[in-house]
mmCIF file of C-alpha atoms and ligand atoms in Angstrom:
data_model
loop_
_atom_site.group_PDB
_atom_site.id
_atom_site.type_symbol
_atom_site.label_atom_id
_atom_site.label_comp_id
_atom_site.label_asym_id
_atom_site.label_seq_id
_atom_site.Cartn_x
_atom_site.Cartn_y
_atom_site.Cartn_z
ATOM 1 C CA MET D 88 -20.129 -19.446 -19.396
ATOM 2 C CA SER D 89 -20.722 -16.127 -17.648
ATOM 3 C CA ALA D 90 -17.894 -13.558 -17.681
ATOM 4 C CA GLU D 91 -16.240 -12.599 -14.365
ATOM 5 C CA PRO D 92 -17.666 -9.260 -13.159
ATOM 6 C CA ASP D 93 -15.182 -6.366 -13.134
ATOM 7 C CA PRO D 94 -13.274 -6.136 -9.849
ATOM 8 C CA PHE D 95 -14.627 -3.507 -7.484
ATOM 9 C CA GLY D 96 -12.897 -2.552 -4.230
ATOM 10 C CA VAL D 97 -13.557 -0.846 -0.918
ATOM 11 C CA TYR D 98 -10.918 1.077 1.042
ATOM 12 C CA LEU D 99 -11.474 1.905 4.736
ATOM 13 C CA HIS D 100 -9.225 4.554 6.279
ATOM 14 C CA ILE D 101 -8.358 4.345 9.988
ATOM 15 C CA PRO D 102 -6.758 7.691 10.917
ATOM 16 C CA PHE D 103 -5.270 6.817 14.326
ATOM 17 C CA CYS D 104 -1.668 6.071 15.332
ATOM 18 C CA ARG D 105 0.068 5.719 18.667
ATOM 19 C CA HIS D 106 3.063 7.598 17.454
ATOM 20 C CA ARG D 107 3.808 9.658 14.316
ATOM 21 C CA CYS D 108 6.791 8.287 12.342
ATOM 22 C CA ASP D 109 8.767 11.246 11.175
ATOM 23 C CA TYR D 110 8.789 10.304 7.469
ATOM 24 C CA CYS D 111 5.019 9.824 7.270
ATOM 25 C CA ALA D 112 2.634 12.233 5.549
ATOM 26 C CA PHE D 113 -0.508 10.092 5.727
ATOM 27 C CA ALA D 114 -3.711 11.603 7.132
ATOM 28 C CA THR D 115 -3.428 10.206 10.644
ATOM 29 C CA TRP D 116 -3.542 11.539 14.212
ATOM 30 C CA THR D 117 -1.932 10.565 17.507
ATOM 31 C CA ASP D 118 -4.196 12.639 19.777
ATOM 32 C CA ARG D 119 -7.694 11.588 18.651
ATOM 33 C CA ASP D 120 -8.118 8.134 20.195
ATOM 34 C CA HIS D 121 -11.165 9.444 22.088
ATOM 35 C CA LEU D 122 -12.898 9.547 18.676
ATOM 36 C CA ILE D 123 -12.261 5.912 17.764
ATOM 37 C CA VAL D 124 -15.634 4.471 18.830
ATOM 38 C CA GLU D 125 -17.645 7.280 17.224
ATOM 39 C CA TYR D 126 -15.516 7.147 14.097
ATOM 40 C CA MET D 127 -15.989 3.403 13.637
ATOM 41 C CA ARG D 128 -19.757 3.799 14.083
ATOM 42 C CA ALA D 129 -19.765 6.548 11.457
ATOM 43 C CA LEU D 130 -17.748 4.332 9.126
ATOM 44 C CA ARG D 131 -20.300 1.554 9.498
ATOM 45 C CA ALA D 132 -23.250 3.904 8.945
ATOM 46 C CA ASP D 133 -21.544 5.379 5.868
ATOM 47 C CA VAL D 134 -20.944 1.907 4.382
ATOM 48 C CA ILE D 135 -24.553 0.878 5.030
ATOM 49 C CA ARG D 136 -26.021 3.994 3.438
ATOM 50 C CA ALA D 137 -23.835 3.443 0.327
ATOM 51 C CA ASP D 138 -25.798 0.219 -0.361
ATOM 52 C CA LEU D 139 -22.817 -1.412 -2.078
ATOM 53 C CA PRO D 140 -22.948 -4.280 -4.547
ATOM 54 C CA PRO D 141 -20.771 -7.262 -3.515
ATOM 55 C CA VAL D 142 -17.118 -6.208 -3.727
ATOM 56 C CA SER D 143 -14.078 -8.252 -4.779
ATOM 57 C CA SER D 144 -11.541 -6.668 -2.416
ATOM 58 C CA VAL D 145 -11.459 -4.682 0.804
ATOM 59 C CA PHE D 146 -8.361 -2.914 2.092
ATOM 60 C CA VAL D 147 -8.275 -1.487 5.616
ATOM 61 C CA GLY D 148 -5.395 0.989 5.787
ATOM 62 C CA GLY D 149 -4.239 3.927 7.770
ATOM 63 C CA GLY D 150 -3.067 5.145 10.004
ATOM 64 C CA THR D 151 -3.056 2.040 12.139
ATOM 65 C CA PRO D 152 -6.100 -0.240 11.860
ATOM 66 C CA THR D 153 -4.736 -2.441 14.674
ATOM 67 C CA ARG D 154 -5.127 0.542 17.030
ATOM 68 C CA VAL D 155 -8.868 -0.153 16.921
ATOM 69 C CA ASP D 156 -10.623 -2.848 18.959
ATOM 70 C CA PRO D 157 -11.083 -5.769 16.487
ATOM 71 C CA GLU D 158 -14.770 -5.991 17.355
ATOM 72 C CA LEU D 159 -15.359 -2.430 16.139
ATOM 73 C CA LEU D 160 -13.440 -3.100 12.943
ATOM 74 C CA LEU D 161 -15.213 -6.396 12.290
ATOM 75 C CA ASP D 162 -18.604 -4.685 12.737
ATOM 76 C CA VAL D 163 -17.694 -2.421 9.835
ATOM 77 C CA LEU D 164 -16.354 -5.305 7.741
ATOM 78 C CA ALA D 165 -19.566 -7.259 8.377
ATOM 79 C CA SER D 166 -21.550 -4.435 6.763
ATOM 80 C CA ILE D 167 -19.643 -4.771 3.446
ATOM 81 C CA PRO D 168 -21.107 -7.339 1.022
ATOM 82 C CA VAL D 169 -18.336 -9.372 -0.626
ATOM 83 C CA VAL D 170 -18.209 -11.822 -3.533
ATOM 84 C CA PRO D 171 -17.126 -15.393 -2.720
ATOM 85 C CA GLY D 172 -13.335 -15.545 -2.473
ATOM 86 C CA ALA D 173 -12.960 -11.779 -1.923
ATOM 87 C CA GLU D 174 -9.606 -10.510 -0.634
ATOM 88 C CA VAL D 175 -9.862 -8.650 2.695
ATOM 89 C CA THR D 176 -6.597 -7.035 3.867
ATOM 90 C CA VAL D 177 -5.845 -5.236 7.135
ATOM 91 C CA GLU D 178 -2.667 -3.166 7.631
ATOM 92 C CA CYS D 179 -1.078 -3.995 10.975
ATOM 93 C CA ASN D 180 1.480 -2.577 13.332
ATOM 94 C CA PRO D 181 3.549 -5.511 14.689
ATOM 95 C CA ASP D 182 3.398 -4.073 18.231
ATOM 96 C CA ASP D 183 -0.388 -4.314 18.437
ATOM 97 C CA VAL D 184 -0.872 -7.832 17.197
ATOM 98 C CA ASP D 185 -1.459 -11.015 19.174
ATOM 99 C CA ASP D 186 -3.054 -14.429 18.641
ATOM 100 C CA SER D 187 -6.486 -13.352 19.816
ATOM 101 C CA MET D 188 -6.579 -10.330 17.499
ATOM 102 C CA TYR D 189 -5.709 -12.445 14.472
ATOM 103 C CA ALA D 190 -8.111 -15.219 15.478
ATOM 104 C CA ALA D 191 -10.870 -12.585 15.604
ATOM 105 C CA TYR D 192 -9.793 -11.179 12.212
ATOM 106 C CA ARG D 193 -9.853 -14.638 10.698
ATOM 107 C CA ALA D 194 -13.318 -15.358 12.089
ATOM 108 C CA GLY D 195 -14.469 -11.967 10.723
ATOM 109 C CA GLY D 196 -13.407 -12.785 7.151
ATOM 110 C CA VAL D 197 -9.943 -11.184 6.946
ATOM 111 C CA THR D 198 -7.905 -13.086 4.340
ATOM 112 C CA ARG D 199 -4.668 -11.104 4.314
ATOM 113 C CA VAL D 200 -2.663 -8.926 6.704
ATOM 114 C CA SER D 201 0.018 -6.437 5.750
ATOM 115 C CA ILE D 202 2.545 -5.932 8.532
ATOM 116 C CA GLY D 203 4.598 -2.716 8.776
ATOM 117 C CA VAL D 204 8.099 -4.082 9.388
ATOM 118 C CA GLN D 205 10.232 -1.407 7.682
ATOM 119 C CA SER D 206 13.540 -2.796 9.029
ATOM 120 C CA MET D 207 14.732 -5.670 11.214
ATOM 121 C CA VAL D 208 17.701 -3.663 12.535
ATOM 122 C CA PRO D 209 16.930 -1.815 15.795
ATOM 123 C CA THR D 210 19.181 1.191 15.121
ATOM 124 C CA VAL D 211 17.621 1.649 11.664
ATOM 125 C CA LEU D 212 14.137 1.482 13.164
ATOM 126 C CA GLN D 213 15.112 4.152 15.653
ATOM 127 C CA GLY D 214 16.518 6.264 12.813
ATOM 128 C CA LEU D 215 13.142 5.991 11.077
ATOM 129 C CA GLY D 216 11.405 7.086 14.265
ATOM 130 C CA ARG D 217 9.689 3.687 14.652
ATOM 131 C CA ALA D 218 8.784 2.340 18.042
ATOM 132 C CA HIS D 219 8.601 -1.437 17.474
ATOM 133 C CA VAL D 220 11.285 -4.107 17.962
ATOM 134 C CA PRO D 221 12.078 -6.902 15.455
ATOM 135 C CA ALA D 222 10.981 -9.643 17.895
ATOM 136 C CA ASN D 223 7.414 -8.328 17.580
ATOM 137 C CA VAL D 224 7.536 -8.907 13.824
ATOM 138 C CA ARG D 225 8.376 -12.582 14.407
ATOM 139 C CA ARG D 226 5.541 -12.841 16.926
ATOM 140 C CA ALA D 227 3.127 -11.209 14.487
ATOM 141 C CA VAL D 228 4.068 -13.667 11.732
ATOM 142 C CA ASP D 229 3.629 -16.595 14.161
ATOM 143 C CA ALA D 230 0.176 -15.214 14.980
ATOM 144 C CA VAL D 231 -0.696 -15.139 11.249
ATOM 145 C CA HIS D 232 0.160 -18.833 10.995
ATOM 146 C CA SER D 233 -1.681 -19.901 14.121
ATOM 147 C CA SER D 234 -4.793 -17.933 13.123
ATOM 148 C CA GLY D 235 -5.062 -19.530 9.683
ATOM 149 C CA ILE D 236 -5.202 -16.154 7.885
ATOM 150 C CA PRO D 237 -4.320 -17.387 4.384
ATOM 151 C CA THR D 238 -1.665 -14.894 3.311
ATOM 152 C CA PHE D 239 0.366 -11.887 4.435
ATOM 153 C CA ASN D 240 2.656 -9.095 3.333
ATOM 154 C CA LEU D 241 5.667 -7.543 5.023
ATOM 155 C CA ASP D 242 6.258 -3.824 4.279
ATOM 156 C CA LEU D 243 9.860 -2.602 4.198
ATOM 157 C CA ILE D 244 11.509 0.794 3.774
ATOM 158 C CA TYR D 245 15.107 1.177 2.619
ATOM 159 C CA GLY D 246 17.354 4.229 2.595
ATOM 160 C CA ALA D 247 17.052 5.511 6.174
ATOM 161 C CA ALA D 248 19.934 7.583 7.504
ATOM 162 C CA GLY D 249 22.541 5.340 9.092
ATOM 163 C CA GLU D 250 21.347 2.214 7.254
ATOM 164 C CA SER D 251 24.385 0.533 5.686
ATOM 165 C CA LEU D 252 24.080 -1.923 2.809
ATOM 166 C CA ASP D 253 24.939 -4.618 5.364
ATOM 167 C CA ASP D 254 22.031 -3.498 7.569
ATOM 168 C CA TRP D 255 19.708 -3.771 4.584
ATOM 169 C CA TRP D 256 20.949 -7.297 3.862
ATOM 170 C CA ARG D 257 20.343 -8.172 7.520
ATOM 171 C CA THR D 258 16.773 -6.957 7.131
ATOM 172 C CA LEU D 259 16.281 -8.906 3.905
ATOM 173 C CA ASP D 260 17.725 -12.099 5.411
ATOM 174 C CA ALA D 261 15.673 -11.790 8.598
ATOM 175 C CA VAL D 262 12.508 -11.092 6.607
ATOM 176 C CA LEU D 263 13.096 -14.007 4.243
ATOM 177 C CA ALA D 264 13.611 -16.319 7.221
ATOM 178 C CA LEU D 265 9.922 -15.621 7.967
ATOM 179 C CA GLU D 266 8.994 -16.999 4.512
ATOM 180 C CA PRO D 267 6.668 -14.166 3.488
ATOM 181 C CA PRO D 268 4.452 -14.827 0.441
ATOM 182 C CA HIS D 269 4.526 -11.087 -0.371
ATOM 183 C CA VAL D 270 6.988 -8.255 0.323
ATOM 184 C CA SER D 271 6.629 -4.542 -0.457
ATOM 185 C CA ALA D 272 9.922 -2.632 -0.339
ATOM 186 C CA TYR D 273 9.691 1.132 -0.668
ATOM 187 C CA ALA D 274 12.484 3.646 -1.108
ATOM 188 C CA LEU D 275 12.285 6.120 1.768
ATOM 189 C CA THR D 276 10.457 9.112 0.299
ATOM 190 C CA VAL D 277 10.902 12.613 1.648
ATOM 191 C CA GLU D 278 7.351 13.930 2.012
ATOM 192 C CA ALA D 279 6.821 17.692 2.274
ATOM 193 C CA GLY D 280 5.904 18.942 5.726
ATOM 194 C CA THR D 281 7.320 15.958 7.637
ATOM 195 C CA PRO D 282 10.111 16.212 10.238
ATOM 196 C CA LEU D 283 12.256 14.202 7.797
ATOM 197 C CA ALA D 284 11.783 16.881 5.108
ATOM 198 C CA ALA D 285 13.217 19.495 7.465
ATOM 199 C CA ASP D 286 16.273 17.365 8.254
ATOM 200 C CA THR D 287 18.343 17.418 5.052
ATOM 201 C CA PRO D 288 21.300 15.341 6.344
ATOM 202 C CA ARG D 289 18.895 12.422 6.821
ATOM 203 C CA HIS D 290 17.633 12.519 3.224
ATOM 204 C CA PRO D 291 18.311 9.335 1.244
ATOM 205 C CA ASP D 292 21.002 9.149 -1.390
ATOM 206 C CA ASP D 293 19.972 8.048 -4.918
ATOM 207 C CA ASP D 294 22.938 5.720 -5.496
ATOM 208 C CA ASP D 295 22.409 4.055 -2.120
ATOM 209 C CA LEU D 296 18.697 3.604 -2.940
ATOM 210 C CA ALA D 297 19.576 2.009 -6.292
ATOM 211 C CA ASP D 298 22.035 -0.433 -4.633
ATOM 212 C CA LYS D 299 19.431 -1.386 -2.040
ATOM 213 C CA TYR D 300 16.719 -1.856 -4.643
ATOM 214 C CA GLU D 301 18.973 -4.244 -6.537
ATOM 215 C CA ALA D 302 19.866 -6.114 -3.335
ATOM 216 C CA ALA D 303 16.147 -6.487 -2.544
ATOM 217 C CA ASP D 304 15.373 -7.749 -6.022
ATOM 218 C CA ASP D 305 18.275 -10.252 -5.907
ATOM 219 C CA ALA D 306 17.280 -11.601 -2.493
ATOM 220 C CA LEU D 307 13.530 -11.743 -3.060
ATOM 221 C CA VAL D 308 13.725 -13.279 -6.529
ATOM 222 C CA ALA D 309 16.225 -15.883 -5.273
ATOM 223 C CA ALA D 310 13.653 -16.796 -2.597
ATOM 224 C CA GLY D 311 10.991 -17.413 -5.274
ATOM 225 C CA LEU D 312 9.102 -14.102 -5.054
ATOM 226 C CA GLN D 313 8.406 -12.459 -8.390
ATOM 227 C CA ASN D 314 8.631 -8.722 -8.898
ATOM 228 C CA TYR D 315 5.119 -7.970 -10.208
ATOM 229 C CA GLU D 316 5.168 -4.219 -9.637
ATOM 230 C CA ILE D 317 8.226 -2.045 -9.106
ATOM 231 C CA SER D 318 8.024 -2.116 -5.298
ATOM 232 C CA ASN D 319 6.154 -5.406 -4.853
ATOM 233 C CA TRP D 320 7.248 -9.026 -4.946
ATOM 234 C CA ALA D 321 5.043 -12.097 -4.431
ATOM 235 C CA ILE D 322 5.004 -15.841 -4.675
ATOM 236 C CA PRO D 323 2.785 -16.332 -7.747
ATOM 237 C CA GLY D 324 -0.855 -16.389 -6.625
ATOM 238 C CA HIS D 325 -0.200 -14.122 -3.607
ATOM 239 C CA GLU D 326 -0.259 -10.771 -5.451
ATOM 240 C CA CYS D 327 -2.421 -8.111 -3.758
ATOM 241 C CA ARG D 328 -5.623 -7.995 -5.797
ATOM 242 C CA HIS D 329 -6.695 -4.693 -4.254
ATOM 243 C CA ASN D 330 -3.508 -2.955 -5.329
ATOM 244 C CA LEU D 331 -3.773 -4.543 -8.783
ATOM 245 C CA LEU D 332 -7.200 -2.914 -9.023
ATOM 246 C CA TYR D 333 -5.639 0.524 -8.334
ATOM 247 C CA TRP D 334 -2.877 -0.054 -10.852
ATOM 248 C CA HIS D 335 -5.383 -1.072 -13.510
ATOM 249 C CA GLN D 336 -7.409 2.117 -12.883
ATOM 250 C CA GLY D 337 -10.346 0.029 -11.635
ATOM 251 C CA ASP D 338 -13.282 1.268 -9.596
ATOM 252 C CA TYR D 339 -13.190 1.519 -5.813
ATOM 253 C CA VAL D 340 -14.903 3.488 -3.110
ATOM 254 C CA GLY D 341 -13.095 4.824 -0.058
ATOM 255 C CA PHE D 342 -14.789 5.301 3.329
ATOM 256 C CA GLY D 343 -13.421 7.360 6.180
ATOM 257 C CA SER D 344 -11.597 10.660 6.497
ATOM 258 C CA ALA D 345 -9.234 11.507 3.615
ATOM 259 C CA ALA D 346 -10.208 8.332 1.731
ATOM 260 C CA HIS D 347 -10.102 8.479 -2.070
ATOM 261 C CA SER D 348 -12.534 6.903 -4.542
ATOM 262 C CA HIS D 349 -12.565 6.307 -8.291
ATOM 263 C CA HIS D 350 -15.353 5.489 -10.705
ATOM 264 C CA ASP D 351 -14.929 5.463 -14.466
ATOM 265 C CA GLY D 352 -12.527 8.404 -14.728
ATOM 266 C CA ARG D 353 -14.003 10.434 -11.861
ATOM 267 C CA ARG D 354 -11.950 10.691 -8.688
ATOM 268 C CA TRP D 355 -13.034 12.199 -5.413
ATOM 269 C CA TRP D 356 -11.781 12.381 -1.870
ATOM 270 C CA ASN D 357 -13.295 12.824 1.556
ATOM 271 C CA VAL D 358 -12.945 15.542 4.196
ATOM 272 C CA ARG D 359 -9.554 15.213 5.874
ATOM 273 C CA THR D 360 -10.212 15.147 9.606
ATOM 274 C CA PRO D 361 -12.016 12.427 11.582
ATOM 275 C CA GLU D 362 -14.174 15.100 13.282
ATOM 276 C CA ARG D 363 -15.496 16.438 9.958
ATOM 277 C CA TYR D 364 -16.073 12.921 8.693
ATOM 278 C CA ILE D 365 -18.080 11.917 11.781
ATOM 279 C CA SER D 366 -20.131 15.095 11.615
ATOM 280 C CA ALA D 367 -20.883 14.667 7.873
ATOM 281 C CA VAL D 368 -22.094 11.093 8.359
ATOM 282 C CA THR D 369 -24.112 11.787 11.499
ATOM 283 C CA GLY D 370 -25.646 14.870 9.826
ATOM 284 C CA GLY D 371 -26.686 12.783 6.808
ATOM 285 C CA GLU D 372 -24.427 14.837 4.518
ATOM 286 C CA SER D 373 -21.926 13.880 1.843
ATOM 287 C CA THR D 374 -18.391 13.190 3.089
ATOM 288 C CA GLU D 375 -16.848 14.353 -0.187
ATOM 289 C CA ALA D 376 -14.413 17.269 0.020
ATOM 290 C CA ALA D 377 -13.687 17.643 -3.706
ATOM 291 C CA GLY D 378 -13.307 15.687 -6.913
ATOM 292 C CA GLU D 379 -12.149 15.788 -10.529
ATOM 293 C CA THR D 380 -12.993 14.124 -13.808
ATOM 294 C CA LEU D 381 -9.994 12.984 -15.788
ATOM 295 C CA ASP D 382 -9.942 13.763 -19.509
ATOM 296 C CA ALA D 383 -9.138 10.931 -21.902
ATOM 297 C CA GLU D 384 -5.513 12.035 -22.401
ATOM 298 C CA THR D 385 -4.782 12.227 -18.656
ATOM 299 C CA ARG D 386 -6.325 8.795 -18.189
ATOM 300 C CA ARG D 387 -4.208 7.401 -20.995
ATOM 301 C CA LEU D 388 -0.991 8.840 -19.514
ATOM 302 C CA GLU D 389 -1.846 7.591 -16.038
ATOM 303 C CA ALA D 390 -2.616 4.151 -17.420
ATOM 304 C CA LEU D 391 0.767 4.133 -19.146
ATOM 305 C CA GLN D 392 2.605 5.171 -15.981
ATOM 306 C CA LEU D 393 0.819 2.591 -13.853
ATOM 307 C CA THR D 394 0.936 -0.381 -16.211
ATOM 308 C CA LEU D 395 4.560 0.241 -17.067
ATOM 309 C CA ARG D 396 5.331 -0.319 -13.382
ATOM 310 C CA MET D 397 3.961 -3.850 -13.647
ATOM 311 C CA ARG D 398 5.601 -7.037 -14.808
ATOM 312 C CA ASP D 399 2.839 -7.599 -17.377
ATOM 313 C CA GLY D 400 4.143 -4.589 -19.327
ATOM 314 C CA VAL D 401 2.326 -2.686 -22.095
ATOM 315 C CA PRO D 402 1.641 -3.425 -25.785
ATOM 316 C CA VAL D 403 4.646 -2.145 -27.726
ATOM 317 C CA GLY D 404 2.381 -1.102 -30.624
ATOM 318 C CA SER D 405 1.212 1.900 -28.557
ATOM 319 C CA PHE D 406 4.585 3.666 -29.002
ATOM 320 C CA ASP D 407 6.799 5.198 -31.673
ATOM 321 C CA ARG D 408 9.571 2.814 -32.616
ATOM 322 C CA ALA D 409 12.152 5.602 -32.375
ATOM 323 C CA ASP D 410 11.061 6.393 -28.813
ATOM 324 C CA VAL D 411 11.438 2.754 -27.838
ATOM 325 C CA GLU D 412 14.881 2.474 -29.478
ATOM 326 C CA GLN D 413 16.302 5.441 -27.564
ATOM 327 C CA LEU D 414 15.408 3.639 -24.321
ATOM 328 C CA ASP D 415 17.794 0.782 -25.009
ATOM 329 C CA GLY D 416 18.779 -0.896 -21.737
ATOM 330 C CA LEU D 417 15.815 0.583 -19.859
ATOM 331 C CA VAL D 418 13.064 -1.349 -21.654
ATOM 332 C CA GLU D 419 12.911 -4.751 -23.325
ATOM 333 C CA VAL D 420 10.463 -6.015 -25.916
ATOM 334 C CA THR D 421 9.268 -9.609 -25.915
ATOM 335 C CA GLY D 422 6.805 -10.381 -28.698
ATOM 336 C CA ASP D 423 4.252 -7.562 -28.562
ATOM 337 C CA THR D 424 4.988 -6.552 -24.971
ATOM 338 C CA LEU D 425 7.258 -3.812 -23.708
ATOM 339 C CA ARG D 426 8.578 -4.090 -20.150
ATOM 340 C CA LEU D 427 11.003 -2.174 -17.978
ATOM 341 C CA THR D 428 14.369 -3.817 -17.396
ATOM 342 C CA ARG D 429 15.673 -3.694 -13.825
ATOM 343 C CA ALA D 430 17.702 -0.582 -14.730
ATOM 344 C CA GLY D 431 14.476 0.829 -16.206
ATOM 345 C CA ARG D 432 12.552 0.089 -13.011
ATOM 346 C CA LEU D 433 14.907 2.447 -11.193
ATOM 347 C CA LEU D 434 14.021 5.206 -13.689
ATOM 348 C CA ALA D 435 10.360 4.363 -14.288
ATOM 349 C CA ASN D 436 9.011 7.909 -14.176
ATOM 350 C CA GLU D 437 11.566 9.144 -16.667
ATOM 351 C CA VAL D 438 10.883 6.225 -19.008
ATOM 352 C CA SER D 439 7.139 6.862 -18.990
ATOM 353 C CA LEU D 440 7.726 10.558 -19.751
ATOM 354 C CA ARG D 441 9.938 9.650 -22.703
ATOM 355 C CA LEU D 442 7.387 7.145 -24.055
ATOM 356 C CA ARG D 443 4.319 9.368 -23.936
HETATM 357 C C1 SAM B 257 0.634 4.306 5.745
HETATM 358 S S1 SAM B 257 1.559 2.968 6.328
HETATM 359 C C2 SAM B 257 0.300 2.136 7.208
HETATM 360 C C3 SAM B 257 0.779 0.928 7.977
HETATM 361 C C4 SAM B 257 1.249 1.145 9.396
HETATM 362 N N1 SAM B 257 0.745 2.333 9.957
HETATM 363 C C5 SAM B 257 2.743 1.164 9.421
HETATM 364 O O1 SAM B 257 3.328 2.242 9.354
HETATM 365 O O2 SAM B 257 3.318 0.120 9.533
HETATM 366 C C6 SAM B 257 1.799 1.928 4.907
HETATM 367 C C7 SAM B 257 3.228 1.790 4.467
HETATM 368 O O3 SAM B 257 3.649 2.937 3.771
HETATM 369 C C8 SAM B 257 5.055 2.973 3.765
HETATM 370 N N2 SAM B 257 5.456 4.389 3.905
HETATM 371 C C9 SAM B 257 4.837 5.356 4.592
HETATM 372 N N3 SAM B 257 5.497 6.540 4.454
HETATM 373 C C10 SAM B 257 6.570 6.297 3.648
HETATM 374 C C11 SAM B 257 7.645 7.110 3.153
HETATM 375 N N4 SAM B 257 7.755 8.411 3.452
HETATM 376 N N5 SAM B 257 8.574 6.516 2.353
HETATM 377 C C12 SAM B 257 8.465 5.207 2.046
HETATM 378 N N6 SAM B 257 7.484 4.405 2.495
HETATM 379 C C13 SAM B 257 6.545 4.925 3.292
HETATM 380 C C14 SAM B 257 5.533 2.092 4.908
HETATM 381 O O4 SAM B 257 6.228 0.966 4.409
HETATM 382 C C15 SAM B 257 4.250 1.664 5.571
HETATM 383 O O5 SAM B 257 4.310 0.351 6.047
HETATM 384 S S1 SF4 B 258 4.011 5.182 9.004
HETATM 385 FE FE1 SF4 B 258 2.237 4.073 9.799
HETATM 386 S S2 SF4 B 258 2.498 4.089 12.055
HETATM 387 FE FE2 SF4 B 258 3.869 5.623 11.243
HETATM 388 S S3 SF4 B 258 2.679 7.527 11.401
HETATM 389 FE FE3 SF4 B 258 2.407 6.716 9.288
HETATM 390 S S4 SF4 B 258 0.571 5.540 9.362
HETATM 391 FE FE4 SF4 B 258 1.229 5.854 11.514
#
């Protein structure tokens, strides 16, 4: 029997948004739509010149991939060789989606969509600086079902200013009514340089975040979704294989402005603006802005941090017994495996620092 080849992923970055959410620090622009066609052509040319082997997962993220005409996006996807059964995810804004877009995605090989819901409570969405309305989320999920796209994720954010615990439960209940096979719930993070960073009264409160994390875990687990990474829950079999590749420090190549890549301990990232990316590709030059090679110790620590975040846990034999004992209540040991408890998941970074 031949062994499964190692997973290998492709990330495509789409740096266009209609509107900038005021918590967001991603490399994306609201005033560059005139570059979309040229950018997508450059993306396709860059993929073709990379002469990739068949890949096991593709993730189209942003920015807002659904801002782009599906035909342009599918042209790029068609240039990526994939292994049979590959996972192909597109991140979607619920406002942009309709039946014809998802039918086109399905015909073009998309197997998974990830919909940016954030909240199902209109006032909370406004507080986050989001433009969409909850009814569009329901329409987007209906479109997933009618298209036959096999699986989907709903992305949530908790901890916005003005979001009560009741509001968060309303979001969880409304989301679970849509029977998602996968949910990502992220604590609102204050990113430097964003309008949110400058607005201290709107910063999230740690105790509130902890209560909302526990509420999410209670609700999602009760609905049959398993927490397989701190911020991710899935019906078994619907885990995101592309994200699992990142968390296992696997190899992937990123195309597009600001996209990151990793191969065997070397990481590199592309020029940040769409203009510079287009001009590098059309000029036949490298799109790389800079890179670094991780030494063995940094790789080991990163692996610890990442794998500790996952339900599979880490072999307990890698740690000093005394270090493990002082983390009573934050970690649990079953057989040879050490895992975070739910209290530990709330303090994951601290636990990994104390275990190193
Ligand atoms: C980069 S966005 C791309 C998807 C799409 N543009 C959207 O916003 O729905 C991917 C996800 O990152 C999460 N995210 C972005 N900024 C965040 C922040 N400051 N704190 C927590 N989550 C954040 C949101 O849940 C979002 O759906
Ligand atoms: S959160 Fe999504 S839609 Fe909002 S600015 Fe960032 S990438 Fe664009």
